[in-house]
Amino acid sequence: MEEAERKPLSGLAKAERLVDRLWAPLVSLTEVVGVHLQLLGRAGYWLAKPPFRVAVFLESAEFIGVQSLIIVAMVALFVGMVFALQLVSSLRQFGAESFVGATLGLSLTRELAPVFTAIVVAARAGAGMATELGSMRISEQIDALSTMAVNPIQYLVTPRVLAAIIMLPLLAMLFNCVGLAGGYGVAVWYEGVDRGVFLENARWIVDSRDVLQGLIKATVFGCALSTISCCQGFYASGGAKGVGQATTRAVVGSFVTILVLDYFLTDVILIVQSK
Amino acid sequence: MSDEKREGAQIQIRDLHKSFGEHKVLRGVDLDIERGKINIIIGGSGQGKSVLMKHLMGLLKPDRGQILVDGEDIVPLDDYALNRVRRKFGMLFQYAALFDSLTVGENVAYPLVEHTKMPKVEVEKRVIEQLASLGLKNVEKKFPAELSGGMRKRVGLARALILKPEILLYDEPTTGLDPVATKNVDDMIRDISKDTGVTSVVISHDMASTFRLADRVSMLYEGKIVVSGTAKEFLRTDNETVRNFVEVSGAVEMPARGAQ
Ligand SMILES: Nc1ncnc2c1ncn2[C@@H]1O[C@H](COP(=O)(O)OP(=O)(O)OP(=O)(O)O)[C@@H](O)[C@H]1O
Ligand SMILES: [Mg+2]
């Protein structure tokens, strides 16, 4: 009897503790997401107010876009190449070699290009933005902007987020082209897949909706990674160490967010496109 | 500026409260900042002097209370409206807060470029004049990182002065400077005040320079202004905390209690 009474009780206590332990991180996660969305909202609000910071925007576009060209192209080239290698070796087993071009094209445009581009940019430009804004915060340069009647969000965050939103799909497009070229090179010249079959199948299966899907993702990822990086830097505290932590959080946060968003975006886009 | 406008308080702080989480920093600050005078705020470390100063420009929002700048309450204003009020202010940060990606010249020119349509040649001329008036020559092309702490402070001051603000805020302008540099900064604050008639608000740890400079002295303690008045009135206070704080510094002599 006694045991029977104790068991559900301890079970209840356990459940309570479990709820507590799950609840606390959930609350803080909600808070963190809230802070980011609020910053994004304010960046959008200030976009509508004059003046538009053309110089900072161009500088950010150069930093995020132009300076990422070479590394994005490099990554794209090797991702395309290794993917072709794997595809040829696995599809050959089913005698489906002719689908190498199509599969490569689909994977690149839908998934590989947006995700890899976003990750490369997050690691490069995201970390850079978090460090820059973080050091500006701890040396009171952000407060100094406010005292000079310049809104720091409008001056620092809005142009960076906008630049990322515009540059990411362009970089993803570059990724598509270079990746496809790399894959073509490996499949056709190295593995001896028929050139006509590779191209014909790719063209037949991959259509503009696949490309569009990838570019939409890239745009969303660009918005996410720049908001996260700016937010971490903008609200950094605690000296040089704090800036280091902000940078780490910006990169890790961007990676996780990109992959989580990727899943849900894919789900939504596939449902919408299948209609 | 007309003569009667020069009288009285330019900033009135009324019952200002501010907490960070559980930590109550300001607990009902009442203070008048006199127009055209040097107003000095003293107080121990962590008493909330910087927090109070950040409220004056709307960098922080109070939990409760009013801040009237020329009679206008700035507490309810949003960022966009605040920018209009902020143009009356210039602020010198403790570590100057220069933009390290810009040259010294670009730093000083920044407010002009932001808020005026002045042609480039004119801007450059003004920048050089402003720097020279603070004893800095041939530094426009340098980056802040190449300057000493004292020079950086003067560049920060040049940047704060370039738009000829009505109110200048100094957050611990002399902390971390040697005695000679301290004297120089003090002289600068006095000269600027005399020459331009600007309203100055100075946060200070340095008792000697406080009583050398101040038209009015106020002490912040446990979230409130405990004593406020002219330097003479201030030194005659009966408040134990204040007497301790001033006497410990050894820099100024307190008259005996109750002395006239
Ligand atoms: N943004 C903030 N978030 C949380 N707490 C803060 C913040 N700013 C200040 N505080 C706290 O408020 C208190 C007062 O800080 P403040 O910087 O105003 O002190 P101070 O009087 O200027 O000291 P010091 O003379 O050392 O500069 C401190 O305990 C500080 O920890
Ligand atoms: Mg301080």
Coordinates of C-alpha atoms and ligand atoms in Angstrom, one line a residue:
Chain A
M1 CA 0.0 0.0 0.0
E2 CA 2.7 2.4 1.1
E3 CA 4.7 1.8 -2.0
A4 CA 1.7 2.2 -4.3
E5 CA 1.2 5.7 -2.7
R6 CA 4.7 6.7 -3.0
K7 CA 5.2 5.8 -6.6
P8 CA 2.8 8.2 -8.2
L9 CA 3.9 10.9 -5.9
S10 CA 7.6 10.6 -6.8
G11 CA 6.4 10.3 -10.4
L12 CA 4.6 13.6 -10.1
A13 CA 7.6 15.2 -8.5
K14 CA 9.8 14.0 -11.2
A15 CA 7.4 15.3 -13.8
E16 CA 7.4 18.6 -12.1
R17 CA 11.1 18.8 -12.1
L18 CA 11.2 17.7 -15.7
V19 CA 8.7 20.5 -16.6
D20 CA 10.8 23.0 -14.7
R21 CA 14.0 21.9 -16.5
L22 CA 12.3 22.0 -19.9
W23 CA 10.5 25.2 -19.1
A24 CA 13.5 27.4 -18.1
P25 CA 15.4 27.0 -21.4
L26 CA 12.2 27.4 -23.3
V27 CA 11.5 30.7 -21.6
S28 CA 15.0 31.9 -22.3
L29 CA 14.9 30.7 -25.9
T30 CA 11.7 32.7 -26.4
E31 CA 13.4 35.7 -24.9
V32 CA 16.4 35.4 -27.1
V33 CA 14.3 35.0 -30.2
G34 CA 12.2 38.0 -29.1
V35 CA 15.3 40.2 -28.8
H36 CA 16.4 39.3 -32.3
L37 CA 13.0 39.9 -33.8
Q38 CA 12.7 43.2 -32.0
L39 CA 16.0 44.3 -33.4
L40 CA 15.0 43.2 -36.9
G41 CA 11.7 45.1 -36.5
R42 CA 13.5 48.2 -35.5
A43 CA 16.0 47.9 -38.4
G44 CA 13.0 47.7 -40.7
Y45 CA 11.3 50.7 -39.1
W46 CA 14.4 52.8 -39.5
L47 CA 14.7 51.7 -43.2
A48 CA 11.5 53.7 -43.8
K49 CA 12.9 56.9 -42.1
P50 CA 15.4 59.2 -43.8
P51 CA 18.3 59.3 -44.3
F52 CA 19.2 56.1 -46.0
R53 CA 22.8 55.2 -45.2
V54 CA 24.1 54.6 -48.7
A55 CA 27.8 54.6 -47.9
V56 CA 27.4 52.1 -45.0
F57 CA 25.1 50.0 -47.2
L58 CA 27.6 49.9 -50.0
E59 CA 30.5 49.1 -47.7
S60 CA 28.5 46.3 -46.1
A61 CA 27.5 44.9 -49.5
E62 CA 31.1 44.9 -50.5
F63 CA 32.1 43.2 -47.2
I64 CA 29.3 40.6 -47.3
G65 CA 29.1 40.1 -51.0
V66 CA 32.2 41.0 -53.0
Q67 CA 34.7 39.8 -50.4
S68 CA 32.9 36.5 -50.1
L69 CA 33.0 35.8 -53.9
I70 CA 36.2 33.8 -53.9
I71 CA 35.5 31.6 -50.9
V72 CA 31.9 30.9 -52.0
A73 CA 33.2 30.0 -55.4
M74 CA 35.9 27.7 -53.9
V75 CA 33.4 25.9 -51.7
A76 CA 30.9 25.6 -54.5
L77 CA 33.5 24.1 -56.8
F78 CA 34.5 21.4 -54.4
V79 CA 31.0 20.7 -53.2
G80 CA 29.9 20.3 -56.8
M81 CA 32.9 18.1 -57.5
V82 CA 32.6 15.8 -54.5
F83 CA 28.9 15.5 -55.0
A84 CA 29.3 14.5 -58.6
L85 CA 31.8 11.9 -57.5
Q86 CA 29.5 10.4 -54.9
L87 CA 26.5 10.6 -57.2
V88 CA 28.2 8.8 -60.0
S89 CA 29.5 6.0 -57.8
S90 CA 26.2 5.4 -56.1
L91 CA 23.8 5.9 -59.1
R92 CA 26.0 3.6 -61.2
Q93 CA 25.0 0.8 -58.9
F94 CA 21.4 1.2 -60.0
G95 CA 22.4 1.8 -63.6
A96 CA 21.0 5.3 -63.2
E97 CA 24.1 7.2 -64.2
S98 CA 22.0 9.4 -66.6
F99 CA 20.4 11.1 -63.5
V100 CA 23.7 12.5 -62.2
G101 CA 23.1 15.9 -63.8
A102 CA 19.5 16.1 -62.6
T103 CA 20.2 15.0 -59.1
L104 CA 23.2 17.3 -58.8
G105 CA 21.2 20.2 -60.2
L106 CA 18.3 19.6 -57.8
S107 CA 20.5 19.3 -54.7
L108 CA 22.5 22.3 -55.6
T109 CA 19.7 24.7 -56.4
R110 CA 17.3 23.6 -53.6
E111 CA 19.7 22.8 -50.7
L112 CA 23.4 23.0 -51.2
A113 CA 23.7 26.5 -52.6
P114 CA 21.6 28.4 -50.1
V115 CA 22.8 26.4 -47.0
F116 CA 26.5 26.4 -47.9
T117 CA 26.5 30.0 -49.0
A118 CA 24.8 31.1 -45.8
I119 CA 27.2 29.1 -43.6
V120 CA 30.2 30.5 -45.4
V121 CA 28.9 34.0 -45.1
A122 CA 28.0 33.5 -41.5
A123 CA 31.4 32.3 -40.6
R124 CA 33.1 35.1 -42.5
A125 CA 31.0 38.2 -42.6
G126 CA 28.7 37.3 -39.6
A127 CA 31.7 36.9 -37.3
G128 CA 33.2 40.1 -38.7
M129 CA 30.0 42.1 -38.1
A130 CA 29.6 40.7 -34.6
T131 CA 33.1 41.6 -33.7
E132 CA 32.9 45.0 -35.2
L133 CA 29.7 46.0 -33.5
G134 CA 30.7 44.4 -30.3
S135 CA 33.9 46.4 -30.0
M136 CA 31.9 49.5 -30.9
R137 CA 29.5 48.7 -28.1
I138 CA 32.1 48.1 -25.4
S139 CA 34.1 51.2 -26.3
E140 CA 30.9 53.3 -26.1
Q141 CA 31.0 54.2 -29.8
I142 CA 27.4 53.1 -30.2
D143 CA 26.4 55.4 -27.4
A144 CA 28.5 58.1 -29.0
L145 CA 26.4 57.7 -32.2
S146 CA 23.2 58.3 -30.2
T147 CA 24.7 61.4 -28.6
M148 CA 25.4 62.8 -32.0
A149 CA 21.7 62.3 -32.8
V150 CA 22.4 59.4 -35.2
N151 CA 20.3 56.4 -34.5
P152 CA 22.7 53.5 -34.1
I153 CA 20.3 50.9 -35.4
Q154 CA 19.6 52.9 -38.5
Y155 CA 23.3 53.5 -39.0
L156 CA 24.8 50.1 -38.1
V157 CA 22.1 47.4 -38.3
T158 CA 19.7 48.4 -41.1
P159 CA 22.4 48.7 -43.9
R160 CA 24.0 45.4 -42.9
V161 CA 20.8 43.4 -42.8
L162 CA 19.7 44.9 -46.1
A163 CA 23.0 44.1 -47.7
A164 CA 22.9 40.5 -46.5
I165 CA 19.4 40.1 -47.8
I166 CA 20.4 41.3 -51.2
M167 CA 23.8 39.7 -51.4
L168 CA 22.9 36.2 -50.2
P169 CA 20.7 35.2 -53.2
L170 CA 23.3 36.6 -55.6
L171 CA 26.0 34.5 -53.9
A172 CA 23.8 31.5 -54.0
M173 CA 23.3 32.0 -57.7
L174 CA 27.1 32.0 -58.1
F175 CA 27.2 28.9 -56.0
N176 CA 24.7 27.2 -58.4
C177 CA 26.8 28.0 -61.4
V178 CA 30.2 27.1 -60.1
G179 CA 28.9 24.0 -58.3
L180 CA 27.2 22.8 -61.5
A181 CA 30.4 23.5 -63.5
G182 CA 32.5 21.6 -61.0
G183 CA 30.1 18.7 -61.0
Y184 CA 30.0 18.7 -64.7
G185 CA 33.7 18.6 -64.9
V186 CA 34.1 15.6 -62.6
A187 CA 31.1 13.7 -64.0
V188 CA 31.8 14.2 -67.7
W189 CA 35.6 14.5 -68.0
Y190 CA 36.8 12.4 -65.0
E191 CA 34.0 9.8 -64.7
G192 CA 33.1 9.7 -68.4
V193 CA 29.3 10.3 -68.0
D194 CA 27.8 11.3 -71.4
R195 CA 27.8 15.0 -71.8
G196 CA 24.5 15.2 -73.6
V197 CA 22.7 13.0 -71.1
F198 CA 24.1 15.0 -68.1
L199 CA 22.9 18.3 -69.5
E200 CA 19.7 17.1 -71.0
N201 CA 18.5 15.5 -67.8
A202 CA 19.6 18.4 -65.7
R203 CA 17.7 20.8 -67.9
W204 CA 14.6 18.5 -68.0
I205 CA 14.3 18.0 -64.2
V206 CA 15.6 21.2 -62.8
D207 CA 13.3 24.1 -63.4
S208 CA 13.0 27.7 -62.3
R209 CA 10.9 26.7 -59.3
D210 CA 13.9 24.8 -57.9
V211 CA 16.1 27.8 -58.4
L212 CA 13.5 30.1 -56.9
Q213 CA 13.2 27.8 -53.9
G214 CA 16.9 28.1 -53.3
L215 CA 17.0 31.8 -53.7
I216 CA 14.1 32.3 -51.3
K217 CA 16.0 30.3 -48.7
A218 CA 19.2 32.2 -49.3
T219 CA 17.3 35.5 -48.8
V220 CA 15.8 34.3 -45.5
F221 CA 19.1 32.9 -44.3
G222 CA 20.8 36.2 -45.2
C223 CA 18.3 38.0 -43.1
A224 CA 18.7 35.6 -40.2
L225 CA 22.4 35.5 -40.1
S226 CA 22.9 39.2 -40.4
T227 CA 20.2 39.9 -37.7
I228 CA 21.8 37.3 -35.3
S229 CA 25.4 38.7 -35.9
C230 CA 24.3 42.3 -35.5
C231 CA 22.2 41.5 -32.5
Q232 CA 25.1 39.7 -30.7
G233 CA 27.5 42.5 -31.4
F234 CA 25.1 45.3 -30.8
Y235 CA 24.2 44.1 -27.3
A236 CA 27.6 42.8 -26.4
S237 CA 28.9 43.5 -22.9
G238 CA 31.8 42.5 -20.7
G239 CA 35.0 43.8 -22.4
A240 CA 37.1 42.0 -24.9
K241 CA 36.0 38.7 -23.6
G242 CA 32.4 39.6 -24.1
V243 CA 33.1 40.5 -27.7
G244 CA 34.7 37.1 -28.2
Q245 CA 31.7 35.4 -26.7
A246 CA 29.4 37.5 -28.9
T247 CA 31.3 36.4 -32.0
T248 CA 31.1 32.8 -31.0
R249 CA 27.4 33.0 -30.3
A250 CA 26.8 34.8 -33.6
V251 CA 28.4 32.1 -35.6
V252 CA 27.0 29.1 -33.7
G253 CA 23.6 30.8 -33.5
S254 CA 23.6 31.5 -37.2
F255 CA 24.6 27.9 -38.1
V256 CA 21.9 26.3 -36.0
T257 CA 19.2 28.8 -37.1
I258 CA 20.1 28.3 -40.7
L259 CA 19.7 24.6 -40.5
V260 CA 16.5 24.7 -38.4
L261 CA 15.0 27.3 -40.7
D262 CA 16.0 25.3 -43.7
Y263 CA 13.9 22.3 -42.6
F264 CA 10.7 24.4 -42.0
L265 CA 11.2 26.6 -45.0
T266 CA 11.6 23.5 -47.2
D267 CA 8.4 22.0 -45.8
V268 CA 6.4 25.2 -46.4
I269 CA 7.9 25.8 -49.9
L270 CA 7.3 22.2 -51.0
I271 CA 3.6 22.4 -49.8
V272 CA 3.1 25.8 -51.6
Q273 CA 4.8 24.7 -54.8
S274 CA 2.9 21.4 -55.0
K275 CA -0.4 23.3 -55.1
Chain B
M1 CA 20.4 84.0 -26.6
S2 CA 18.6 86.7 -24.6
D3 CA 19.7 87.6 -21.1
E4 CA 16.7 86.3 -19.2
K5 CA 16.9 83.0 -21.0
R6 CA 20.4 82.6 -19.6
E7 CA 19.0 82.5 -16.1
G8 CA 17.7 79.5 -14.2
A9 CA 17.7 75.8 -14.9
Q10 CA 18.2 74.4 -18.4
I11 CA 17.6 70.8 -17.3
Q12 CA 15.2 69.9 -14.5
I13 CA 15.3 66.3 -13.2
R14 CA 12.2 65.4 -11.2
D15 CA 11.8 62.2 -9.1
L16 CA 13.9 60.0 -11.4
H17 CA 13.8 56.3 -10.7
K18 CA 15.8 53.6 -12.5
S19 CA 16.4 49.9 -11.7
F20 CA 18.3 47.2 -13.5
G21 CA 16.4 44.1 -12.5
E22 CA 16.4 44.0 -8.7
H23 CA 19.2 46.6 -8.5
K24 CA 17.7 50.0 -7.7
V25 CA 20.3 52.5 -9.0
L26 CA 18.4 55.8 -9.0
R27 CA 15.7 56.2 -6.3
G28 CA 14.2 59.6 -6.8
V29 CA 16.7 62.0 -8.2
D30 CA 15.8 65.7 -8.1
L31 CA 18.3 68.1 -9.6
D32 CA 18.4 71.3 -11.6
I33 CA 21.2 71.9 -14.1
E34 CA 21.9 75.7 -14.2
R35 CA 22.1 77.3 -17.6
G36 CA 25.5 78.5 -18.6
K37 CA 27.1 77.2 -15.4
I38 CA 29.5 74.4 -14.6
N39 CA 27.4 71.8 -12.8
I40 CA 29.5 69.1 -11.2
I41 CA 28.1 65.8 -9.9
I42 CA 30.2 63.8 -7.5
G43 CA 29.6 60.4 -5.9
G44 CA 31.3 57.1 -5.2
S45 CA 31.9 54.4 -7.7
G46 CA 28.8 52.6 -8.9
Q47 CA 26.4 55.1 -7.4
G48 CA 24.8 55.7 -10.7
K49 CA 26.5 58.9 -12.0
S50 CA 27.0 57.6 -15.5
V51 CA 23.5 56.1 -15.5
L52 CA 22.1 59.6 -14.5
M53 CA 24.1 61.3 -17.3
K54 CA 22.8 58.8 -19.8
H55 CA 19.3 59.7 -18.9
L56 CA 19.9 63.4 -19.6
M57 CA 20.3 62.5 -23.3
G58 CA 17.7 59.8 -23.4
L59 CA 20.3 57.0 -23.8
L60 CA 18.4 55.3 -21.0
K61 CA 14.7 55.4 -20.2
P62 CA 13.8 55.9 -16.5
D63 CA 11.2 53.7 -14.8
R64 CA 9.6 56.8 -13.4
G65 CA 10.1 60.6 -13.3
Q66 CA 10.7 63.5 -15.6
I67 CA 13.6 65.1 -17.4
L68 CA 12.8 68.6 -18.7
V69 CA 15.2 70.0 -21.2
D70 CA 14.3 73.7 -21.8
G71 CA 10.9 72.8 -20.3
E72 CA 10.2 69.9 -22.6
D73 CA 9.8 66.4 -21.0
I74 CA 12.1 64.1 -23.0
V75 CA 11.1 60.9 -21.2
P76 CA 8.0 60.1 -23.4
L77 CA 9.9 60.9 -26.7
D78 CA 10.7 58.1 -29.1
D79 CA 14.1 57.8 -30.7
Y80 CA 13.1 59.8 -33.7
A81 CA 11.9 62.8 -31.7
L82 CA 14.9 62.4 -29.3
N83 CA 17.3 63.0 -32.1
R84 CA 16.0 66.6 -32.3
V85 CA 16.6 67.2 -28.6
R86 CA 20.0 65.4 -28.7
R87 CA 21.3 68.0 -31.1
K88 CA 21.4 70.5 -28.2
F89 CA 23.9 68.2 -26.5
G90 CA 27.5 67.3 -26.9
M91 CA 29.0 64.6 -24.8
L92 CA 32.6 63.7 -23.9
F93 CA 32.9 60.0 -22.9
Q94 CA 35.3 58.8 -20.3
Y95 CA 37.4 57.0 -22.9
A96 CA 36.5 59.5 -25.7
A97 CA 34.6 56.8 -27.7
L98 CA 36.1 57.9 -31.0
F99 CA 35.2 55.9 -34.1
D100 CA 38.3 53.8 -34.6
S101 CA 37.6 53.1 -38.2
L102 CA 37.7 56.8 -39.0
T103 CA 40.6 59.2 -38.9
V104 CA 40.8 62.0 -36.3
G105 CA 39.6 64.5 -38.9
E106 CA 36.7 62.4 -40.0
N107 CA 35.7 61.8 -36.4
V108 CA 35.6 65.6 -35.6
A109 CA 33.8 66.2 -39.0
Y110 CA 31.2 63.5 -38.3
P111 CA 28.5 65.6 -36.7
L112 CA 29.0 68.3 -39.4
V113 CA 28.7 65.8 -42.2
E114 CA 25.6 64.2 -40.5
H115 CA 23.7 67.3 -39.6
T116 CA 24.7 70.1 -42.0
K117 CA 25.0 70.6 -45.7
M118 CA 28.3 72.4 -45.3
P119 CA 30.7 72.0 -48.3
K120 CA 33.7 69.7 -47.8
V121 CA 36.3 72.5 -47.9
E122 CA 34.4 74.4 -45.2
V123 CA 34.1 71.3 -43.1
E124 CA 37.9 70.6 -43.3
K125 CA 38.6 74.2 -42.3
R126 CA 36.3 74.0 -39.3
V127 CA 37.8 70.7 -38.2
I128 CA 41.3 72.1 -38.3
E129 CA 40.3 75.2 -36.4
Q130 CA 38.4 73.3 -33.8
L131 CA 41.4 70.9 -33.2
A132 CA 43.8 73.8 -33.1
S133 CA 41.7 75.6 -30.5
L134 CA 42.2 72.6 -28.3
G135 CA 46.0 72.6 -28.9
L136 CA 46.1 69.8 -31.5
K137 CA 47.9 70.3 -34.8
N138 CA 48.6 68.0 -37.7
V139 CA 46.6 65.1 -36.3
E140 CA 43.7 65.0 -38.8
K141 CA 45.2 62.2 -40.8
K142 CA 46.0 60.0 -37.9
F143 CA 43.8 57.2 -36.5
P144 CA 42.6 57.4 -32.9
A145 CA 44.7 54.3 -32.0
E146 CA 47.8 56.3 -32.7
L147 CA 47.1 59.0 -30.1
S148 CA 47.7 59.1 -26.4
G149 CA 44.8 59.0 -23.9
G150 CA 44.9 62.8 -23.3
M151 CA 45.0 63.6 -27.0
R152 CA 42.1 61.2 -27.6
K153 CA 40.1 63.1 -25.0
R154 CA 40.8 66.4 -26.7
V155 CA 39.7 64.9 -30.0
G156 CA 36.5 63.7 -28.3
L157 CA 36.0 67.2 -27.0
A158 CA 36.5 68.7 -30.4
R159 CA 33.9 66.3 -31.8
A160 CA 31.5 67.2 -29.0
L161 CA 32.1 71.0 -29.6
I162 CA 32.0 71.1 -33.4
L163 CA 28.2 71.7 -33.7
K164 CA 28.4 74.4 -30.9
P165 CA 26.0 72.6 -28.5
E166 CA 24.1 74.4 -25.8
I167 CA 24.8 71.7 -23.2
L168 CA 28.1 69.8 -22.8
L169 CA 28.2 66.6 -20.8
Y170 CA 31.6 65.3 -19.5
D171 CA 31.8 61.8 -18.0
E172 CA 34.9 61.8 -15.8
P173 CA 36.9 63.9 -18.1
T174 CA 40.1 63.7 -16.0
T175 CA 40.1 60.1 -14.7
G176 CA 43.2 58.3 -15.7
L177 CA 45.2 61.4 -16.6
D178 CA 48.3 62.7 -14.9
P179 CA 48.1 65.9 -12.8
V180 CA 49.4 68.1 -15.6
A181 CA 47.0 66.7 -18.1
T182 CA 44.2 67.0 -15.5
K183 CA 44.9 70.6 -15.0
N184 CA 44.9 71.1 -18.8
V185 CA 41.5 69.5 -19.2
D186 CA 40.2 71.5 -16.2
D187 CA 41.4 74.7 -17.9
M188 CA 39.8 73.6 -21.1
I189 CA 36.4 73.0 -19.5
R190 CA 36.6 76.4 -17.8
D191 CA 37.7 78.2 -21.0
I192 CA 35.0 76.5 -23.1
S193 CA 32.4 77.4 -20.5
K194 CA 33.6 81.1 -20.4
D195 CA 34.0 81.5 -24.2
T196 CA 30.8 79.8 -25.4
G197 CA 28.5 80.2 -22.4
V198 CA 27.6 76.5 -22.8
T199 CA 25.9 74.7 -19.9
S200 CA 28.3 72.1 -18.6
V201 CA 27.5 69.0 -16.7
V202 CA 30.6 67.3 -15.3
I203 CA 30.9 63.9 -13.5
S204 CA 34.0 63.9 -11.4
H205 CA 35.9 61.9 -8.9
D206 CA 38.5 64.5 -8.4
M207 CA 37.7 66.7 -5.5
A208 CA 40.5 69.2 -6.1
S209 CA 39.3 70.0 -9.6
T210 CA 35.7 69.9 -8.6
F211 CA 36.1 72.7 -6.2
R212 CA 38.4 74.6 -8.6
L213 CA 35.8 74.6 -11.4
A214 CA 32.4 74.2 -10.1
D215 CA 29.6 76.8 -10.1
R216 CA 27.4 74.2 -8.5
V217 CA 28.2 70.8 -6.9
S218 CA 25.8 68.0 -6.3
M219 CA 26.4 64.7 -4.6
L220 CA 24.7 61.5 -5.7
Y221 CA 24.5 58.9 -2.9
E222 CA 22.3 55.8 -2.7
G223 CA 20.2 56.9 -5.6
K224 CA 19.4 60.4 -4.5
I225 CA 21.0 63.8 -4.6
V226 CA 21.9 64.4 -1.0
V227 CA 23.4 67.8 -1.2
S228 CA 23.4 70.4 -3.9
G229 CA 24.5 74.0 -4.1
T230 CA 27.4 76.3 -4.9
A231 CA 30.8 75.1 -3.9
K232 CA 30.7 77.2 -0.8
E233 CA 27.3 76.1 0.3
F234 CA 28.3 72.5 -0.5
L235 CA 31.3 72.6 1.8
R236 CA 29.2 73.9 4.7
T237 CA 26.9 70.9 4.7
D238 CA 26.2 68.9 7.9
N239 CA 25.6 65.7 6.0
E240 CA 28.0 63.1 7.4
T241 CA 28.4 61.1 4.2
V242 CA 29.2 64.1 2.1
R243 CA 31.8 65.4 4.7
N244 CA 33.5 62.0 4.8
F245 CA 33.6 61.7 1.0
V246 CA 35.1 65.2 0.6
E247 CA 37.5 65.0 3.6
V248 CA 38.9 61.6 2.7
S249 CA 40.2 63.0 -0.6
G250 CA 42.3 65.5 1.4
A251 CA 42.2 67.9 -1.5
V252 CA 39.9 70.5 0.0
E253 CA 39.4 71.7 3.5
M254 CA 35.9 71.4 5.0
P255 CA 35.0 74.3 7.3
A256 CA 34.2 73.1 10.9
R257 CA 30.7 71.9 11.3
G258 CA 28.2 74.8 11.9
A259 CA 30.8 77.4 10.8
Q260 CA 29.4 80.4 9.1
Ligands
LIG1 N1 23.1 48.7 -18.6 C1 23.2 48.3 -17.3 N2 22.7 47.1 -17.0 C2 22.7 46.7 -15.7 N3 23.3 47.4 -14.7 C3 23.8 48.6 -15.0 C4 23.8 49.1 -16.3 N4 24.5 50.3 -16.3 C5 24.8 50.5 -15.0 N5 24.5 49.5 -14.2 C6 24.7 49.4 -12.8 O1 24.3 50.6 -12.2 C7 25.2 51.0 -11.2 C8 25.7 52.4 -11.4 O2 26.5 52.4 -12.5 P1 27.2 53.7 -13.0 O3 28.1 53.3 -14.2 O4 26.2 54.8 -13.2 O5 28.2 54.1 -11.8 P2 29.1 55.4 -11.6 O6 28.5 56.2 -10.5 O7 29.2 56.1 -13.0 O8 30.4 54.7 -11.2 P3 31.9 55.1 -11.7 O9 32.3 56.3 -10.9 O10 32.7 53.9 -11.3 O11 31.9 55.3 -13.1 C9 26.3 49.9 -11.2 O12 26.1 49.1 -10.1 C10 26.1 49.2 -12.4 O13 26.4 47.8 -12.3
MG2 MG 30.7 56.2 -14.5

